[in-house]
Tab-separated table of C-alpha atoms in Angstrom:
chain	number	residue	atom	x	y	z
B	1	UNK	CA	12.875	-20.972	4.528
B	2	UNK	CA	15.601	-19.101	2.331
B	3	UNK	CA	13.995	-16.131	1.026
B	4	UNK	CA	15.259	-13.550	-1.869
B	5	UNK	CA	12.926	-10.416	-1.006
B	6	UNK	CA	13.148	-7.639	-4.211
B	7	UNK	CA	11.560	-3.817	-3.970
B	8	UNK	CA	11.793	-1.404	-6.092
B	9	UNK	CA	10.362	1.471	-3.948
B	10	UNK	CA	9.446	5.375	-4.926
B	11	UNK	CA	11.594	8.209	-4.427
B	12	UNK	CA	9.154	9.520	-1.271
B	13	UNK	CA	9.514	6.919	1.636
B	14	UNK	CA	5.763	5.550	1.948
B	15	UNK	CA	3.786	2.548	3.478
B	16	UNK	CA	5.103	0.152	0.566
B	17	UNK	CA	8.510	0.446	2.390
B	18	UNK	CA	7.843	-0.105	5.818
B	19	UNK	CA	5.968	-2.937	4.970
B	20	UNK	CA	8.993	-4.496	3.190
B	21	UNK	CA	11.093	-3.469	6.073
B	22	UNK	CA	8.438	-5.258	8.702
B	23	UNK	CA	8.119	-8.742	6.617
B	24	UNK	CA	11.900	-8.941	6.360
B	25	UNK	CA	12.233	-8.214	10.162
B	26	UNK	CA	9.502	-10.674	10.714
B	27	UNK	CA	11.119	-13.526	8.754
B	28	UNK	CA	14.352	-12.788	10.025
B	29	UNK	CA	12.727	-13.129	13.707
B	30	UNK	CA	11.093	-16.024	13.326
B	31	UNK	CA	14.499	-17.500	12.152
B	32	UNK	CA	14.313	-17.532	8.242
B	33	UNK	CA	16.528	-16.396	6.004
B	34	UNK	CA	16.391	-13.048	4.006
B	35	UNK	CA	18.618	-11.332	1.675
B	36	UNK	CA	17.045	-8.569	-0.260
B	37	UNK	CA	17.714	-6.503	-3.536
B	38	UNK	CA	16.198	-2.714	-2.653
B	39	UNK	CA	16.392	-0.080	-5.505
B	40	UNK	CA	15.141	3.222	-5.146
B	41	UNK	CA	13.006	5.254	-8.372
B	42	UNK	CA	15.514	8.544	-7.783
B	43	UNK	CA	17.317	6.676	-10.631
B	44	UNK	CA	14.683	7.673	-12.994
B	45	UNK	CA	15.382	11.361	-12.546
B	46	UNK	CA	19.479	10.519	-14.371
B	47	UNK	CA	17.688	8.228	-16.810
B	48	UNK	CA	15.996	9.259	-19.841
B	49	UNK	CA	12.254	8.632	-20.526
B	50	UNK	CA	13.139	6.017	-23.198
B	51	UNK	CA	15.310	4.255	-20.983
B	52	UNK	CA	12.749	3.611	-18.254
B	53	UNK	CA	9.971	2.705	-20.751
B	54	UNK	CA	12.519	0.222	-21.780
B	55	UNK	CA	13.350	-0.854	-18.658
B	56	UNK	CA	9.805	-1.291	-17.027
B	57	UNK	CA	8.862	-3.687	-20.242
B	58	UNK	CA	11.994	-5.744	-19.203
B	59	UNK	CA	15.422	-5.385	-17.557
B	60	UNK	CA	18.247	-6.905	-18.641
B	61	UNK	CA	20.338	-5.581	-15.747
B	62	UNK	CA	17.650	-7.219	-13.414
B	63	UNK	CA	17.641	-9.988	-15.130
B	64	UNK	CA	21.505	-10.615	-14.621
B	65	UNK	CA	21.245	-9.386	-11.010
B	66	UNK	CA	18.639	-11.898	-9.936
B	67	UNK	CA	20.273	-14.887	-12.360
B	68	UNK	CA	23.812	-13.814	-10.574
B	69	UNK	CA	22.556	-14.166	-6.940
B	70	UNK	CA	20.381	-17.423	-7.872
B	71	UNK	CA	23.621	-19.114	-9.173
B	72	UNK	CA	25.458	-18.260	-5.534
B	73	UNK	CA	22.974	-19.110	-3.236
B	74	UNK	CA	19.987	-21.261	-3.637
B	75	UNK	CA	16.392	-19.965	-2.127
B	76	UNK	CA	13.432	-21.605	-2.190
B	77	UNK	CA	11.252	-18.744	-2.698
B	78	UNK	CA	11.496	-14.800	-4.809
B	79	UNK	CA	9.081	-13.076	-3.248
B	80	UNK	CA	8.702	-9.536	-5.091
B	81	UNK	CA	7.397	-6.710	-3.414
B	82	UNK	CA	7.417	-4.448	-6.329
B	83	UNK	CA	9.149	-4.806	-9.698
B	84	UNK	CA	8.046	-1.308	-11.165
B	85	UNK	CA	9.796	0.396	-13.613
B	86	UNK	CA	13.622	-0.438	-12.302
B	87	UNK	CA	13.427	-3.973	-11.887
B	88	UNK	CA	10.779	-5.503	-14.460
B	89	UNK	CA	9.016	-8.692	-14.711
B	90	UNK	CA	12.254	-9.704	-16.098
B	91	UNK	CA	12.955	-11.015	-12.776
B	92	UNK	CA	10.449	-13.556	-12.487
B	93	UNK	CA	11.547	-15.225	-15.948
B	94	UNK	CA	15.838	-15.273	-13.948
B	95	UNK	CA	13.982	-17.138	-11.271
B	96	UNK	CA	11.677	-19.602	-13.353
B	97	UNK	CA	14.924	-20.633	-14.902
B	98	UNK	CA	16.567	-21.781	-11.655
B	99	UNK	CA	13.302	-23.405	-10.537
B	100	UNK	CA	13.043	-20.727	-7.793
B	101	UNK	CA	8.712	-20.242	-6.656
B	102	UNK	CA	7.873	-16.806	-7.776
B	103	UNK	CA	5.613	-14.472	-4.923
B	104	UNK	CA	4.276	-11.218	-6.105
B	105	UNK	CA	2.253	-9.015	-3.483
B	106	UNK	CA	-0.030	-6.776	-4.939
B	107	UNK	CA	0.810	-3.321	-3.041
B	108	UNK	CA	-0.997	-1.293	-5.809
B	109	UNK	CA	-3.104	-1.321	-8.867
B	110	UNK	CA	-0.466	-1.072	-11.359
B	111	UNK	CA	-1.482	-4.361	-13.062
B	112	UNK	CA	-4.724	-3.600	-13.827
B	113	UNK	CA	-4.520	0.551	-13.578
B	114	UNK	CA	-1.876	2.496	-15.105
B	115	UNK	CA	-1.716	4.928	-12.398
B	116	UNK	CA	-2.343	2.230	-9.604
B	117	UNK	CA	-4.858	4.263	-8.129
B	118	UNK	CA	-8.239	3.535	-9.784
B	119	UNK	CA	-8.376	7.272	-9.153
B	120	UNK	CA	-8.487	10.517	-11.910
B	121	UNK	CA	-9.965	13.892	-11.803
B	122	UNK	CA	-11.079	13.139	-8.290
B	123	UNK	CA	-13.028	10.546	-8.352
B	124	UNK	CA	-12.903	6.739	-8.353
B	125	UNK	CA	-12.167	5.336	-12.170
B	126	UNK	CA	-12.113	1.972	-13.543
B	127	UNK	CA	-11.898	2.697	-17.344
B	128	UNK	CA	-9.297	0.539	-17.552
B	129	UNK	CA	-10.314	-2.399	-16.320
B	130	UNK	CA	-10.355	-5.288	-17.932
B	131	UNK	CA	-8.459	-3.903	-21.249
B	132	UNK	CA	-5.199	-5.795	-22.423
B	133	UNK	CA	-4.108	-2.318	-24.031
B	134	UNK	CA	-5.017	0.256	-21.465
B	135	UNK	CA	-5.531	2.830	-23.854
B	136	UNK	CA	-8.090	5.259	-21.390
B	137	UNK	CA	-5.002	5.559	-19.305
B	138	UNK	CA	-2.711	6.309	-21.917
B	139	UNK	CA	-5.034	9.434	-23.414
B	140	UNK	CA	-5.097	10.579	-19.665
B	141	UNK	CA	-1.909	10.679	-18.912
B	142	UNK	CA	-2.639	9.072	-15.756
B	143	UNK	CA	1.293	8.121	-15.336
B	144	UNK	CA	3.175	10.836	-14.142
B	145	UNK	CA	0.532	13.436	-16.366
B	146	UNK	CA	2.219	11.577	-19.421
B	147	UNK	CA	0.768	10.417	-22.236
B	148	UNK	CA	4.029	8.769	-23.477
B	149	UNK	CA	5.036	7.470	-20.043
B	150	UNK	CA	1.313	6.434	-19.332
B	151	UNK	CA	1.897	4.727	-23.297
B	152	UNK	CA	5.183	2.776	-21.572
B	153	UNK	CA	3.122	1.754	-18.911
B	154	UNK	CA	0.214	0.477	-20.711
B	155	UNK	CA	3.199	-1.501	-23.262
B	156	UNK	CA	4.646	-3.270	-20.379
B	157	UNK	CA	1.638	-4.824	-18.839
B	158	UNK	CA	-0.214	-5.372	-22.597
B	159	UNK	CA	3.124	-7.091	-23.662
B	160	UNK	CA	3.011	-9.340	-20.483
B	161	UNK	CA	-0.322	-10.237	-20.164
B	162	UNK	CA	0.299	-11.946	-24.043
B	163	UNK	CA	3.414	-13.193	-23.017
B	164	UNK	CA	1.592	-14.866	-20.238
B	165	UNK	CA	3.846	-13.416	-17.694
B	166	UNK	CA	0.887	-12.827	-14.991
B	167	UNK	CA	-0.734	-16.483	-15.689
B	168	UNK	CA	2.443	-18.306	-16.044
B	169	UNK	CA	5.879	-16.688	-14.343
B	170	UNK	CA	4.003	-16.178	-11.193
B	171	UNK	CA	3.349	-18.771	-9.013
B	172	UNK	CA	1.234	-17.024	-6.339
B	173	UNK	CA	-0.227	-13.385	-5.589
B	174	UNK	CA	-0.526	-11.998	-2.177
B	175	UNK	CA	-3.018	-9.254	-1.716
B	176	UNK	CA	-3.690	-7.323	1.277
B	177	UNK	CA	-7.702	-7.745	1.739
B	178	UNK	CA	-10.488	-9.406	0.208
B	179	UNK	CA	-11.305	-6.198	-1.802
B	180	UNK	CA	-8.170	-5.840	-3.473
B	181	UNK	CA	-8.132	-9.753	-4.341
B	182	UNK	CA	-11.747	-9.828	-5.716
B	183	UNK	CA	-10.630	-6.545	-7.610
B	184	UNK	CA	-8.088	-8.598	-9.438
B	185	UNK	CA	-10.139	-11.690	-9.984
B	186	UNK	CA	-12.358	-9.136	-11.862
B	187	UNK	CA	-9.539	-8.456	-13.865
B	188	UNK	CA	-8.603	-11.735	-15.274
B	189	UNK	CA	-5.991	-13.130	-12.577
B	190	UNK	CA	-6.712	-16.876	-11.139
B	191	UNK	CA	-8.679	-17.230	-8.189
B	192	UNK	CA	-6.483	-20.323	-7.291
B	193	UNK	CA	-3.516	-17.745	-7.380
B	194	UNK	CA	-4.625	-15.255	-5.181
B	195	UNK	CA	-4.413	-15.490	-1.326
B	196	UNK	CA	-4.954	-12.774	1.300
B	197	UNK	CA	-2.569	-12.129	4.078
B	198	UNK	CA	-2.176	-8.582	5.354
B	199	UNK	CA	-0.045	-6.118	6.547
B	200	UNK	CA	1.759	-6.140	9.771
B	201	UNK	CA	3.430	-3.556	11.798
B	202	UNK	CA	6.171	-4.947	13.060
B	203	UNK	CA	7.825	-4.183	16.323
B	204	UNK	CA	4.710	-3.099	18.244
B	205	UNK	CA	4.871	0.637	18.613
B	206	UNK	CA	2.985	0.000	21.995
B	207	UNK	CA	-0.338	1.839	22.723
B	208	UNK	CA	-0.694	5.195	23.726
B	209	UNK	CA	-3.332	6.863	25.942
B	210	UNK	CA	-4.421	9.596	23.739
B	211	UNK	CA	-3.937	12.241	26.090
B	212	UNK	CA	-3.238	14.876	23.067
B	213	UNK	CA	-6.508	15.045	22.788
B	214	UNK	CA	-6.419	16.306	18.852
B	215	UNK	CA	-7.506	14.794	15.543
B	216	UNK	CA	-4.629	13.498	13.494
B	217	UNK	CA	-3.701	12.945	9.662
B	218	UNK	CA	-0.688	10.902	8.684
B	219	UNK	CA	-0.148	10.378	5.099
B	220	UNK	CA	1.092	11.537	1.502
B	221	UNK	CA	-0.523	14.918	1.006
B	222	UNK	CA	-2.422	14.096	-2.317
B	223	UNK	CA	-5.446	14.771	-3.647
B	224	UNK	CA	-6.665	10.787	-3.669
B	225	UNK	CA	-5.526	10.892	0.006
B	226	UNK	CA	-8.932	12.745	0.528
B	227	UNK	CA	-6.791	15.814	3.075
B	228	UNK	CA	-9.320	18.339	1.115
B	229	UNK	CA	-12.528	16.580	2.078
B	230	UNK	CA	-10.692	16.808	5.649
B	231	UNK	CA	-9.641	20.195	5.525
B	232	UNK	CA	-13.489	21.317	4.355
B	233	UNK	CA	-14.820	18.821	6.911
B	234	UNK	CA	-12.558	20.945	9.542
B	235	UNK	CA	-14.127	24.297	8.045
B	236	UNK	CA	-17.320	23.113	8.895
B	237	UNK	CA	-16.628	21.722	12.099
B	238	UNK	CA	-16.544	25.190	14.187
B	239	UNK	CA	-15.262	23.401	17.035
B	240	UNK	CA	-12.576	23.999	19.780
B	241	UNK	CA	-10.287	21.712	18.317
B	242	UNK	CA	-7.075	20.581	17.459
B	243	UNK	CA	-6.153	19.239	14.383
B	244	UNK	CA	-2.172	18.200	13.652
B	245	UNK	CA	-1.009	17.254	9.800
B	246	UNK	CA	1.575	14.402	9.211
B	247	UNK	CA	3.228	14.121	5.907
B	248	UNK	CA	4.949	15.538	2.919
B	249	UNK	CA	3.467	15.434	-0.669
B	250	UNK	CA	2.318	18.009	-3.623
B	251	UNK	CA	-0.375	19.743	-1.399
B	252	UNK	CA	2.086	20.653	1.171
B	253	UNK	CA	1.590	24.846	-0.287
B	254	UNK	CA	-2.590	24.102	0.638
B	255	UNK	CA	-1.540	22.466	3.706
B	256	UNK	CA	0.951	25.681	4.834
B	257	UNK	CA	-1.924	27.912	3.506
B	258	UNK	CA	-4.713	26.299	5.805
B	259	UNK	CA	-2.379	26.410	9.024
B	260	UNK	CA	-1.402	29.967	8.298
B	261	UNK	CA	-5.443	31.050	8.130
B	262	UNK	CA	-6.465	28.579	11.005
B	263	UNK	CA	-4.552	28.293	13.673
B	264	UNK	CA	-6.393	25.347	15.629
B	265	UNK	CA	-4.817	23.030	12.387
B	266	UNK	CA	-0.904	22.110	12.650
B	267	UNK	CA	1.405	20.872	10.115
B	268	UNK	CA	4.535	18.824	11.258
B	269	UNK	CA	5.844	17.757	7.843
B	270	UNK	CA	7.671	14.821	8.018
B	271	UNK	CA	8.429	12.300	10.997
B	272	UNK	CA	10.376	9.156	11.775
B	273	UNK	CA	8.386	5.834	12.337
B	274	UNK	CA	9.049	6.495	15.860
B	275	UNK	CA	7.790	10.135	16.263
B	276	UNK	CA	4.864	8.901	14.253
B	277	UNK	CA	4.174	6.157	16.616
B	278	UNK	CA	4.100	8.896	19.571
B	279	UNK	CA	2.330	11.311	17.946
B	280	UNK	CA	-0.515	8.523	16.981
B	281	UNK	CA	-0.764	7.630	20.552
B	282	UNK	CA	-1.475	10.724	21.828
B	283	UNK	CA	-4.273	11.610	19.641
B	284	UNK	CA	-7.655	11.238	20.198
B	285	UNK	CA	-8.653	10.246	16.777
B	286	UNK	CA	-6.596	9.575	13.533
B	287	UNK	CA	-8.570	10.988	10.116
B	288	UNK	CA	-8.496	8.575	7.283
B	289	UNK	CA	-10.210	10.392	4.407
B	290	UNK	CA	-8.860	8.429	1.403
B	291	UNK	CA	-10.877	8.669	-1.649
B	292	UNK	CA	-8.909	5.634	-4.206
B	293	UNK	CA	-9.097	1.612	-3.389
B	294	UNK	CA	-6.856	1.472	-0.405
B	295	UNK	CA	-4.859	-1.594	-0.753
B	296	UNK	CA	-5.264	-1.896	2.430
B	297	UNK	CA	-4.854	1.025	4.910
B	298	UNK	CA	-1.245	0.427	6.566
B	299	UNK	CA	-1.974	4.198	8.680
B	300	UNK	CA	-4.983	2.610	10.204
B	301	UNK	CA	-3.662	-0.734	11.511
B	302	UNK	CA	-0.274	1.905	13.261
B	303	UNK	CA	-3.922	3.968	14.560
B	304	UNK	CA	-4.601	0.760	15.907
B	305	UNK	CA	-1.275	-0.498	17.682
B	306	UNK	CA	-1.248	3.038	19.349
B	307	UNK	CA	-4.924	2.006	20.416
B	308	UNK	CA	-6.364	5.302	18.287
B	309	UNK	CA	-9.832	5.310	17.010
B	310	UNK	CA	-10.422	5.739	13.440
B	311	UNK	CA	-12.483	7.712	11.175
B	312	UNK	CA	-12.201	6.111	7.656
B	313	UNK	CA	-13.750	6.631	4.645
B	314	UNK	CA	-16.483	3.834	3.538
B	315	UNK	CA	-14.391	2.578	0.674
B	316	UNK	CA	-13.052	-0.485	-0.689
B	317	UNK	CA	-10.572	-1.887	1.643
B	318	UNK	CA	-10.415	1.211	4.301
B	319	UNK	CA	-14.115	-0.234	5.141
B	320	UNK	CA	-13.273	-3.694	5.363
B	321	UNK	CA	-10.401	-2.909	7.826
B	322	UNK	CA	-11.926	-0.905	10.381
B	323	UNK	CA	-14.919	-1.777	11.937
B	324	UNK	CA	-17.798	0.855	12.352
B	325	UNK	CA	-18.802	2.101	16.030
B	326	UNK	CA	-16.232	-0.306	17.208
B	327	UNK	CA	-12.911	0.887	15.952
B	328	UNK	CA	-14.145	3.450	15.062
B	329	UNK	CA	-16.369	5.301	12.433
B	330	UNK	CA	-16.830	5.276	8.519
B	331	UNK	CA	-18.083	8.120	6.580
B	332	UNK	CA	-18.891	8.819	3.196
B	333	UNK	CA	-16.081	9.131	1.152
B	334	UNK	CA	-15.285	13.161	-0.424
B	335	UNK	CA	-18.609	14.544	1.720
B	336	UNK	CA	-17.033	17.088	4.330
B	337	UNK	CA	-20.386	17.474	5.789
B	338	UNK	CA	-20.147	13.887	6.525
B	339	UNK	CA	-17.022	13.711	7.858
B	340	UNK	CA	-17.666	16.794	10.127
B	341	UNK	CA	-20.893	15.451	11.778
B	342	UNK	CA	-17.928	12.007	12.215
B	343	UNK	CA	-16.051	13.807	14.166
B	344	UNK	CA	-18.610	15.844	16.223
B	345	UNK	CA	-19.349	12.225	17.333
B	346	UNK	CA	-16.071	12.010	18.436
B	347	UNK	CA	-16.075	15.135	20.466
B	348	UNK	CA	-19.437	14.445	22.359
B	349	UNK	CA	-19.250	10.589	23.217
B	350	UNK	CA	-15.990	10.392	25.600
B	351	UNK	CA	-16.792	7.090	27.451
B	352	UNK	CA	-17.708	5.338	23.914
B	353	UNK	CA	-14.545	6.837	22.239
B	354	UNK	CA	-12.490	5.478	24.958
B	355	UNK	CA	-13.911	1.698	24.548
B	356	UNK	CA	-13.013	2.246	20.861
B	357	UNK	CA	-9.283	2.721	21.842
B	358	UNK	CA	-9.303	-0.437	23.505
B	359	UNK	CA	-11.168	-2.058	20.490
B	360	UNK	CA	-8.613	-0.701	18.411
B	361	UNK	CA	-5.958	-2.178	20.194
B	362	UNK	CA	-7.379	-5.537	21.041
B	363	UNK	CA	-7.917	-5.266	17.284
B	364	UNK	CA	-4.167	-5.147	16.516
B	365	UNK	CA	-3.479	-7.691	19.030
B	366	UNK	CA	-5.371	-10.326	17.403
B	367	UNK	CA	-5.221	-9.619	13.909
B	368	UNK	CA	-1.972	-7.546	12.722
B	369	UNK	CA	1.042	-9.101	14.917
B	370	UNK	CA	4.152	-10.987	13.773
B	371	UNK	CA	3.646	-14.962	14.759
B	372	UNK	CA	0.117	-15.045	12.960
B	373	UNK	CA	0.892	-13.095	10.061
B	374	UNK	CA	4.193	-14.828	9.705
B	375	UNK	CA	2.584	-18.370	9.538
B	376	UNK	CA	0.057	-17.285	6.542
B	377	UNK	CA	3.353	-15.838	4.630
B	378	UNK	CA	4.974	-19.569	4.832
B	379	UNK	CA	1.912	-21.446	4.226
B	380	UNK	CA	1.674	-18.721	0.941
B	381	UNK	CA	5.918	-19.652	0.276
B	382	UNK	CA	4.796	-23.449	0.346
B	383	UNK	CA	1.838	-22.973	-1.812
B	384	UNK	CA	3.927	-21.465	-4.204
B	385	UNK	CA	6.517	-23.783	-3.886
B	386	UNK	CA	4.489	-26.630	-5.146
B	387	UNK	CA	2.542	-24.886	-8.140
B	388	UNK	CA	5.740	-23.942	-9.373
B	389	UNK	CA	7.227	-27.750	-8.759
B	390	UNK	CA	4.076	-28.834	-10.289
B	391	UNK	CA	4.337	-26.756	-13.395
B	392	UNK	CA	8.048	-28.190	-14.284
B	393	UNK	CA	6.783	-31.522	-13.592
């Protein structure tokens, strides 16, 4: 299979970039072919906010990128991993005219939410759902705390869901777990074009033993990522515990705060994949308060490979991931008192914490490596491939 693989990821590295990285490792071990177009959103801060509204609603420059490198070489499928704002749905229409099968994976809400979330003022919103012209959004400023950017946002996918873009210039979505597909189902997309394949984490970090002993949070530090439910949980906790912090984000001044006052909790800012991997394995359990619709929960499946229990929140796709008192636990999602007496359990049931680590891993084993996960991607590239030979025919 000759694959063109396009990304247009954020300025902070996050999840939606490893997982590029893994799938085109994956196809490239399994002995397909990849080339890839990566762009990175730290454009946007030498562009003006005109441009960029311009530019999400459709790229030119895209356009003539992806037309260029489907004249040169010919691939059977464009699988796009994100088109947002740099790259545009522009890029489907370059491929539809060389008869190229157009993928889209669903890594976020931005289709149906204008700040991909489903999350505002701390709680769980779906005002937009459903609306061509996603006009709650747009009075929240839920893009970027813009009303005019959040305005842009709302244009592009209003314009394209008339234009037919989402119906017609795609030939299949992949999303990440039955929640997030039934989520867009709800919001008007095709059951017949949605199929679920999920992440991977690809090479196996190997499994650790958890002889760190502490709790462990690895993600951006953001309010929808839940870390204040964790760091009241850890308040209430008044345990002899260690808790260590991994990640980067705009409560990094609460996080340095919290350390400074307790000095059980650590902060270690930002790792490599590798340092992550280590520091996973050696911890007893890994914290996964989010409080938006996971797309899936990339942290928890690397908890997993490491063979690390997890303590999720009982939401959307975070639930249908783990699996309660056998993975780990689920708790309610933004109750610290919850999530305290979660990880009490934790501290006072060794022997049925350590058959969760090899749950966890037998978990990873079966459902999350490369040859599986790689054989749903090409039966999805096929699919594809003959909707969109059907649909010229």
């Amino acid at each position: 299979m000759n694959v063109l693989m396009l990304h247009n990821s954020y300025q902070f590295r996050g999840g939606e970039d490893e997982s590029f990285e893994s799938e085109v490792r994956m196809l490239r071990a399994e002995g397909h072919t990849v080339e890839t177009i990566h762009i990175n959103n730290a454009q946007i801060e030498s562009a003006g906010k005109i441009h960029v509204a311009i530019q999400s609603l459709w790229s030119s420059n895209s356009y003539d990128l992806v037309d260029r490198k489907l004249q040169e070489t010919k691939f059977d499928v464009l699988h796009v991993q994100n088109f947002f704002p740099l790259l545009s749905p522009s890029v489907y229409y370059a491929a539809k005219k060389h008869g190229v099968a157009v993928v889209q994976t669903l890594r976020n809400y931005r289709l149906l939410c204008p700040n991909v979330y489903f999350f505002r003022d701390g709680h769980v919103c779906e005002d937009c759902m459903g609306k061509v012209f996603k006009y709650p959004g747009v009075l929240h400023g839920c893009y970027r705390g813009s009303r005019m950017a959040s305005a842009a946002v709302a244009a592009m996918t209003a314009f394209h869901t008339i234009k037919g873009t989402w119906l017609n210039a795609v030939d299949l979505y992949i999303a990440l777990t039955d929640f997030v597909r039934d989520k867009f189902i709800e919001g008007g997309f095709p059951p017949d074009k949605l199929v679920v394949k999920s992440n991977i984490v690809f090479p196996d970090p190997g499994c650790g033993d958890g002889e760190g002993g502490y709790a462990l949070f690895v993600g951006r530090l953001s309010p929808e990522k839940g870390l204040e439910t964790l760091l009241q949980a850890w308040k209430l906790l008044k345990r002899d515990w260690t808790l260590k912090i991994v990640g980067e984000g705009p409560l990094s001044p609460l996080v340095e705060a919290f350390c400074a006052e307790r000095g059980e909790v650590e902060w270690l800012g930002a790792l490599s994949r590798a340092d992550i991997g280590r520091v996973m394995g050696a911890a007893k359990v890994l914290v996964f308060p989010s409080e938006w619709y996971e797309t899936f929960g990339r942290v928890a499946i690397e908890s997993f490979a490491a063979g690390t229990p997890v303590i999720a929140s009982r939401l959307g796709a975070m639930a249908e991931v783990g699996e309660a008192m056998r993975t780990g636990l689920l708790f309610n999602p933004g109750d610290p008192e919850d999530l305290a007496e979660k990880l009490s359990w934790i501290l006072d049931n060794p022997v049925q914490v350590a058959a969760m680590r090899v749950a966890a891993r037998e978990r990873y084993e079966t459902k999350y490596t490369m040859h599986e996960n790689c054989r749903v991607l090409i039966q999805a590239y096929d699919t594809a491939r003959q909707k969109s030979l059907s649909a010229r025919s």
